[in-house]
Short mmCIF file of C-alpha atoms in Angstrom, two decimals:
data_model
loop_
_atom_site.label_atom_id
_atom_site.label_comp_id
_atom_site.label_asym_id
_atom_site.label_seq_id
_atom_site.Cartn_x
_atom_site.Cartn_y
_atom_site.Cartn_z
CA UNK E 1 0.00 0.00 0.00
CA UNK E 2 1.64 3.17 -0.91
CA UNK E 3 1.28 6.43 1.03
CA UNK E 4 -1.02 8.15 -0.87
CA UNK E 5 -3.52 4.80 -0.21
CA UNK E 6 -2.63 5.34 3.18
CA UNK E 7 -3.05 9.17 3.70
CA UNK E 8 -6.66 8.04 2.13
CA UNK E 9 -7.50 5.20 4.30
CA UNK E 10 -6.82 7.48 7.40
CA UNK E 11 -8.73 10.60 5.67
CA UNK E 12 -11.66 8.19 4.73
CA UNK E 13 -11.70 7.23 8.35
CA UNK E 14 -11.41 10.25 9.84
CA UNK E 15 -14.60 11.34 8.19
CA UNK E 16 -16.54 8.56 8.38
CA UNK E 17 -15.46 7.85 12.36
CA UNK E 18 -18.82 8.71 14.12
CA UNK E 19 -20.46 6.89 11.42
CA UNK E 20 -19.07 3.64 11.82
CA UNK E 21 -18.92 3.66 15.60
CA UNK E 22 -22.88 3.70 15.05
CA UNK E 23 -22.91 1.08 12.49
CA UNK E 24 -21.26 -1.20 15.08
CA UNK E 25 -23.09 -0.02 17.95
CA UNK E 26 -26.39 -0.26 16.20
CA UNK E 27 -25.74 -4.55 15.39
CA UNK E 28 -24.10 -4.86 18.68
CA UNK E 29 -27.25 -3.83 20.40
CA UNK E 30 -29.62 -6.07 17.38
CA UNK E 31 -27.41 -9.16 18.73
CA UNK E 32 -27.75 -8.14 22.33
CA UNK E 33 -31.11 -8.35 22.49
CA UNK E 34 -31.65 -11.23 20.21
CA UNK E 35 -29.21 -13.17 22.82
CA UNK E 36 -31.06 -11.68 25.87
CA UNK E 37 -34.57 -11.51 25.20
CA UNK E 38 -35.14 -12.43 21.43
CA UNK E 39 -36.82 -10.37 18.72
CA UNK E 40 -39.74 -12.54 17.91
CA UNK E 41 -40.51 -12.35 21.87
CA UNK E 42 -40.43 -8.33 21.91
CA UNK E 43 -42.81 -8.52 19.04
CA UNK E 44 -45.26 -10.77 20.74
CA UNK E 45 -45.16 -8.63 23.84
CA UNK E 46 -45.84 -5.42 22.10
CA UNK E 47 -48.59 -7.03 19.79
CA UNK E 48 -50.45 -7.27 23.17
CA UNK E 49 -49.55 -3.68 24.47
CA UNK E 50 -50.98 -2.92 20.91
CA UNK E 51 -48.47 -1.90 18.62
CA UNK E 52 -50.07 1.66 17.54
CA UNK E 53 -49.33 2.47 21.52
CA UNK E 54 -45.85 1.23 20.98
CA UNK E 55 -44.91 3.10 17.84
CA UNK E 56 -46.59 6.27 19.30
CA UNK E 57 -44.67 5.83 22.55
CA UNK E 58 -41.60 5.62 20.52
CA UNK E 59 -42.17 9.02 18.26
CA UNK E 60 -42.20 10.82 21.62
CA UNK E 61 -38.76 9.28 22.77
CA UNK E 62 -37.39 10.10 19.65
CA UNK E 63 -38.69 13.14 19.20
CA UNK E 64 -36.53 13.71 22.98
CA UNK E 65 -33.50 13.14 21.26
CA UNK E 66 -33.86 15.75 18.84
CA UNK E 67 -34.50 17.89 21.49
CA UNK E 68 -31.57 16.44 23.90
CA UNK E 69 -29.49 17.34 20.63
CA UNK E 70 -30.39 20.94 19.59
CA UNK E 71 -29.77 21.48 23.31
CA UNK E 72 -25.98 20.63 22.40
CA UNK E 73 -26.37 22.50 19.31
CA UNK E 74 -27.61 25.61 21.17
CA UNK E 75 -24.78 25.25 23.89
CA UNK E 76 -22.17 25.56 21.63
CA UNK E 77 -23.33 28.03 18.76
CA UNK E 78 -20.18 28.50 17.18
CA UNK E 79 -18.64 25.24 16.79
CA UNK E 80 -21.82 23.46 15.27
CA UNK E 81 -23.10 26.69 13.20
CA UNK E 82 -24.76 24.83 10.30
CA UNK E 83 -23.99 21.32 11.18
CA UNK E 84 -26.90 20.08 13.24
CA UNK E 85 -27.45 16.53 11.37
CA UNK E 86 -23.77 15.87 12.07
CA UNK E 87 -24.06 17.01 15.96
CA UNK E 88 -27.26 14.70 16.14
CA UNK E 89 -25.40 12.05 14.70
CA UNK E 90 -22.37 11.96 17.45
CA UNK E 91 -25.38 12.50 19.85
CA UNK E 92 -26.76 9.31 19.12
CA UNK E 93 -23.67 7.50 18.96
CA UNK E 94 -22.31 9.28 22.50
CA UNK E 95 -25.88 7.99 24.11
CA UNK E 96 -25.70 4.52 22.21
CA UNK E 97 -22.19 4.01 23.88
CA UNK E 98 -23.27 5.07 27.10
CA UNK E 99 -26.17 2.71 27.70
CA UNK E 100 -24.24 -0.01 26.47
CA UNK E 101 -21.20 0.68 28.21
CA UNK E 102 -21.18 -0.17 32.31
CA UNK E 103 -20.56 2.50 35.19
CA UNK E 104 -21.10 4.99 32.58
CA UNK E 105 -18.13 4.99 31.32
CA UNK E 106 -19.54 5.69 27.56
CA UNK E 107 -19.85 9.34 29.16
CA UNK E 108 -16.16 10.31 28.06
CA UNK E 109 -17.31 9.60 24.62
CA UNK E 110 -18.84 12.86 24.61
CA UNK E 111 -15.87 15.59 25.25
CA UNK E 112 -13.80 13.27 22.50
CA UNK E 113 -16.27 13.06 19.80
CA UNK E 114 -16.79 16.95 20.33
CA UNK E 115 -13.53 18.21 20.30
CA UNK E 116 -13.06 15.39 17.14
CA UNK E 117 -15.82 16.66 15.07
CA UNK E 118 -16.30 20.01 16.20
CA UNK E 119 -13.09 21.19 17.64
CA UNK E 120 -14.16 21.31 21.01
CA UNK E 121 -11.34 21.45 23.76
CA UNK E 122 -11.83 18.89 26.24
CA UNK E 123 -12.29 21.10 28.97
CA UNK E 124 -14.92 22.97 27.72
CA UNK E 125 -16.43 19.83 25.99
CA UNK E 126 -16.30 17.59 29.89
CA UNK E 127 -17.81 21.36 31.25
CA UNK E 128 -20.71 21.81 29.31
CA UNK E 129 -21.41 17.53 29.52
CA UNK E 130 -21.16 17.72 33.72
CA UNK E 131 -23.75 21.06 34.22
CA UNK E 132 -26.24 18.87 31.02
CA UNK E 133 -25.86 16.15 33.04
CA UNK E 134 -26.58 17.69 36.52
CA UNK E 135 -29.66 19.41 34.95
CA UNK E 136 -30.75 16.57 33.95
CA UNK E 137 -30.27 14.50 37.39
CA UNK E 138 -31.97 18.59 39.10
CA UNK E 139 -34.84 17.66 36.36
CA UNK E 140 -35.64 14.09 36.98
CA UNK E 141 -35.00 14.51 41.27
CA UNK E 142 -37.62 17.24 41.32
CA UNK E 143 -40.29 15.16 39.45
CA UNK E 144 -39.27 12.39 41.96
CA UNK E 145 -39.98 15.03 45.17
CA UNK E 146 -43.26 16.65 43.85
CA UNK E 147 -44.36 13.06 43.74
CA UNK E 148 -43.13 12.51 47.20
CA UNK E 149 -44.55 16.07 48.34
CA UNK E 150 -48.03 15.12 46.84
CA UNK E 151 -48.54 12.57 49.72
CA UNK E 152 -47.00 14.28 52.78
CA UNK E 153 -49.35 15.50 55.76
CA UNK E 154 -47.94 18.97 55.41
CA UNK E 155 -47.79 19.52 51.83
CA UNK E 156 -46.85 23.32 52.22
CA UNK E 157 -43.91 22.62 54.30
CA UNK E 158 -42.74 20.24 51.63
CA UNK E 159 -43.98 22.42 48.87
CA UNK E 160 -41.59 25.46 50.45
CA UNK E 161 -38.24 22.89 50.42
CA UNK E 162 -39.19 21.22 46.95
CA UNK E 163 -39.73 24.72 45.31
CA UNK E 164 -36.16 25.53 46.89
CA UNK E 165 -34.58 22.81 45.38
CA UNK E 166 -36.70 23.53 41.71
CA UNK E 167 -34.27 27.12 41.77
CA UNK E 168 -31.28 25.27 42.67
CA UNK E 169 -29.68 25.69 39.13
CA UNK E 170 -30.65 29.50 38.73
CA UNK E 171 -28.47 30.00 42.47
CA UNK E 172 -25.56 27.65 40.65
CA UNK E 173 -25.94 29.93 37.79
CA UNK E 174 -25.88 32.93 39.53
CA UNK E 175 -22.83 32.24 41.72
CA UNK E 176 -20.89 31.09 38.04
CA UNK E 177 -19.56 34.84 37.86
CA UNK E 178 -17.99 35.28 41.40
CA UNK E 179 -16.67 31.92 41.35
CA UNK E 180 -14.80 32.96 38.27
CA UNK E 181 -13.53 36.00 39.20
CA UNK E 182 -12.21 34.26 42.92
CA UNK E 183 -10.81 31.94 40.42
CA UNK E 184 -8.70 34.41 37.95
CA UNK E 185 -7.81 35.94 40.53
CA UNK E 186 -6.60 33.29 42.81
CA UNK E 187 -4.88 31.23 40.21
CA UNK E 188 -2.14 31.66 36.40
CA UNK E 189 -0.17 29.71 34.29
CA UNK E 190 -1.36 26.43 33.63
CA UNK E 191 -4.30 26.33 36.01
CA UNK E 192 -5.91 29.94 34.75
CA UNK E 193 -5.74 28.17 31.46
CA UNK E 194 -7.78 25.23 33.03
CA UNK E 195 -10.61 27.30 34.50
CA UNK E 196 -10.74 29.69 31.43
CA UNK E 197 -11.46 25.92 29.89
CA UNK E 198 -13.91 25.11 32.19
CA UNK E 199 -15.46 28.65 31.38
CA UNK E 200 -15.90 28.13 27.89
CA UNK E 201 -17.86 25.10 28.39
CA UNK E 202 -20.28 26.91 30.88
CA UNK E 203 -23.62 28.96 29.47
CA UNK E 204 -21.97 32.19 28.54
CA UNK E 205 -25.08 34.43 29.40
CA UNK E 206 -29.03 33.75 31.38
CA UNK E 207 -30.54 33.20 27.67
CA UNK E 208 -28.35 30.83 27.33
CA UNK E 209 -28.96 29.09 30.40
CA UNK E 210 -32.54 29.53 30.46
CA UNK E 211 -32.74 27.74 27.21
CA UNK E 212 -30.82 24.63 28.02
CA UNK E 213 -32.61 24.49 31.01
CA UNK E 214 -36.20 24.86 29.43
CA UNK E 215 -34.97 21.78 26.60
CA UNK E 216 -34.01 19.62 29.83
CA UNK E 217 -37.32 20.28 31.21
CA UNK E 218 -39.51 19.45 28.14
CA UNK E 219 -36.87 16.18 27.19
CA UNK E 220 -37.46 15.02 30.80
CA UNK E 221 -41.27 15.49 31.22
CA UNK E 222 -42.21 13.73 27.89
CA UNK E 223 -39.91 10.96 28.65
CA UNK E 224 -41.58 10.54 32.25
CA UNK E 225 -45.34 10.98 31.06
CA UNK E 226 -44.49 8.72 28.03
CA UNK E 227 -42.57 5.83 30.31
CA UNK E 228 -45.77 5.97 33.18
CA UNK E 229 -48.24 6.08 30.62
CA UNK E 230 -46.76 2.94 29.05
CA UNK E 231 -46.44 1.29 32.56
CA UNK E 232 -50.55 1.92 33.47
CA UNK E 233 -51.15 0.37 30.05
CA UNK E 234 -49.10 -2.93 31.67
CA UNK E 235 -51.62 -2.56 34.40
CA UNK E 236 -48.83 -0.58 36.98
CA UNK E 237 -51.36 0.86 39.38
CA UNK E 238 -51.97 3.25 40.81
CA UNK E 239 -51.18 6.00 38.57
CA UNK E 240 -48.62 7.28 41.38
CA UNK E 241 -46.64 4.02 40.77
CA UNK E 242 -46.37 4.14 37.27
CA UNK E 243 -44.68 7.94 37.80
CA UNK E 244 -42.75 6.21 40.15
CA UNK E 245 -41.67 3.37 38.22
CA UNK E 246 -40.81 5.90 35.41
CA UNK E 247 -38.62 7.81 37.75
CA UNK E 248 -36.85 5.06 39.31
CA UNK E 249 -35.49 3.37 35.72
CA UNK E 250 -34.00 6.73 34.83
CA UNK E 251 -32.46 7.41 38.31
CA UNK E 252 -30.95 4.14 37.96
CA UNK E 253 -29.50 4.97 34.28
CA UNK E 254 -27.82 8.39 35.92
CA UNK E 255 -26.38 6.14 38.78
CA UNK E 256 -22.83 4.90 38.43
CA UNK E 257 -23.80 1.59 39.05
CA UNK E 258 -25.80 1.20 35.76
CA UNK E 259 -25.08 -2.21 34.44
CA UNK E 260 -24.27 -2.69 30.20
CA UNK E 261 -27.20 -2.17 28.43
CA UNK E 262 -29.43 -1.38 31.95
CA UNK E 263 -30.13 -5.06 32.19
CA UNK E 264 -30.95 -5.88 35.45
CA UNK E 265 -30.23 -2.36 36.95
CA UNK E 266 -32.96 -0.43 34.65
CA UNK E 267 -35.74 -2.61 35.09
CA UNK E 268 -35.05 -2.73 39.32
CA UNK E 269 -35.17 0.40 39.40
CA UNK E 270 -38.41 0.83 37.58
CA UNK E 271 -39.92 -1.83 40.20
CA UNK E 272 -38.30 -0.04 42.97
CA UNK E 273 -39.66 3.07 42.06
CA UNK E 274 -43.60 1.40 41.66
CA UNK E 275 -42.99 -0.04 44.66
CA UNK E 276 -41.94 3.32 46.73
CA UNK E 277 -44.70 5.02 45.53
CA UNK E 278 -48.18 2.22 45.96
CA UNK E 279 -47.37 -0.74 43.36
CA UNK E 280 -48.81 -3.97 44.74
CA UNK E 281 -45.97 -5.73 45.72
CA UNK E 282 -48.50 -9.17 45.50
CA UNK E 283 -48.09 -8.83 41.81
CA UNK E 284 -43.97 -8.94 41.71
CA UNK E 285 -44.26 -11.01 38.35
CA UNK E 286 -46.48 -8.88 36.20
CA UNK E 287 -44.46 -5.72 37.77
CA UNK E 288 -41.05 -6.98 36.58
CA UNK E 289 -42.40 -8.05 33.20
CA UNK E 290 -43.99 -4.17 32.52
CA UNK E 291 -40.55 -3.35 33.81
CA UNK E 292 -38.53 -5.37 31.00
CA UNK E 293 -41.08 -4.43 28.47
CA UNK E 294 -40.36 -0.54 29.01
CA UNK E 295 -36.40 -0.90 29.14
CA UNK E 296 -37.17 -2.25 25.55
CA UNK E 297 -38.96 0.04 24.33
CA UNK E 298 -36.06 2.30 25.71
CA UNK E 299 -33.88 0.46 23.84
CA UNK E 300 -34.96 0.28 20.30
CA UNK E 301 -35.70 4.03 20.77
CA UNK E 302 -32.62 4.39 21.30
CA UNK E 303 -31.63 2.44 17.97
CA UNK E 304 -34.60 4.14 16.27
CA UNK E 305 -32.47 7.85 17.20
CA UNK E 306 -29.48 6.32 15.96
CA UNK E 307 -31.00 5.07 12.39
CA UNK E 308 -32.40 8.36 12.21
CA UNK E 309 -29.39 10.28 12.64
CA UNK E 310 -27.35 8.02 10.10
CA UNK E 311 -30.28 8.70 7.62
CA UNK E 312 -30.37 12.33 8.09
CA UNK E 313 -26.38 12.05 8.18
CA UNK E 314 -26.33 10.58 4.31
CA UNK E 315 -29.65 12.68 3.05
CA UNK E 316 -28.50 16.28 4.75
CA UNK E 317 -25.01 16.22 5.06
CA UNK E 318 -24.03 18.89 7.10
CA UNK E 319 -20.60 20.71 5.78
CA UNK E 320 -17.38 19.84 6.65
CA UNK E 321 -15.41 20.71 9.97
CA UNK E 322 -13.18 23.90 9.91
CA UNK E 323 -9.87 22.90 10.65
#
């Protein structure tokens, strides 16, 4: 092979990169689950559910994705300027890698893939990923405590501390700007260079913040209505546990404990979460079966996203990168 072939092969690669992580994420998830569970089995159990409630249920989720993506796109204007199939492309792959992967470790996908694609630095890239990600855990914690402060004997006493912890980000947000400052001024040379990293990968203005937080608010509620809807269809009463069952899958997917793939860890927390808030426990069986149905359906949305963004990859190609 001469070097020109070479310089190709690498160039070819370097383009296609995101792409063919999918590709091999996408069958390594097709085999997964025909080794776990088995295709013709999911079929069966969503012919029952009624498959017009499953392919409705997974619209919303994907829809979430789009929105979980122009989030990204929003937080980092410059970089992706014109480029949004490409950014929701290395979304799906980042979020493809980090179900499958264990402990979450498919989370450092995300500042590498950025500062591949888009010329992110890492700093700024593992910046903007940690205050997305606490959001999210703020966003999914609050809808598990208005739950909780629903069935308390002094609901305004509760009320007052959950609407305290609803503002938590906007008090993070507003202490960003003296924490900076302290910081310039406390620290140069290598370590100035760090936090001015860690800057650039924080909302630069309240817009800016108000808008990624809005996007976290609207990806999180659908995917909660959508996932306890879909539980009180599997007959997860009362309508309390199927919230709570909703709640407790994704709390265990944020966890560093999650398992590859969720197996095992998704669906216990979904019957944990019933459970906390009024599932019959008599009915353990039928609650850990709606349980594995619903991690599938999170699944193959997941796949669905991906497809979607490989399709919209080849059809719309965004431009290339500025080097």
């Amino acid at each position: 092979m001469t070097s020109i072939d070479q310089s190709h092969r690498k160039s070819w690669i370097k383009r296609h990169g995101v792409s063919l992580i999918a590709f091999i994420a996408i069958a390594a998830y097709v085999v997964f689950v025909e080794a776990v569970w088995g295709w013709g089995m999911v079929l069966r159990e969503w012919q029952a559910l009624g498959l017009s409630t499953v392919l409705l249920a997974l619209s919303l989720l994907v829809s979430t994705s789009l929105v979980r993506a122009w989030r990204i796109y929003d937080y980092f204007p410059r970089q992706t300027a014109g480029r949004f199939t490409a950014l929701f492309h290395l979304a799906q792959v980042h979020n493809l890698l980090n179900i499958l992967l264990p402990f979450r470790s498919g989370e450092t996908s995300f500042p590498l893939l950025m500062r591949s694609e888009f010329s992110v630095p890492l700093l700024s890239g593992t910046s903007a990923l940690l205050v997305m990600r606490l959001l999210d855990l703020h966003a999914l914690l609050a809808a598990a405590g208005l739950g909780l402060v629903v069935g308390k004997p002094q609901p305004q006493v509760w009320g007052m501390a959950w609407l305290l912890f609803l503002i938590l980000p906007l008090i993070g947000f507003a202490l960003k700007r003296p924490a900076l400052v302290f910081a310039r001024a406390r620290f140069s040379g290598r370590v100035l260079k760090m936090v001015e990293g860690v800057e650039a990968g924080l909302p630069a203005h309240k817009a800016a913040f108000f808008r990624a937080w809005a996007m976290t608010i609207v990806t999180w509620g659908t995917k909660v209505l959508v996932f306890a809807w879909v539980l009180s269809l599997m007959q997860v009463t009362p309508l309390s546990a199927a919230f709570g069952g909703a709640l407790g899958g994704e709390l265990s997917s944020v966890l560093p404990f999650h398992a590859p793939a969720g197996v095992g860890t998704y669906p216990a927390g979904i019957v944990a979460g019933a459970a906390a808030l009024g599932a019959g426990v008599q009915d353990m069986d039928g609650l850990a079966k709606a349980a594995v149905n619903l991690h599938l359906i999170v699944i193959v949305s997941a796949l669905l996203s991906a497809a979607l963004s490989l399709a919209l990859h080849a059809v719309f190609p965004s431009p290339a990168r500025k080097l």
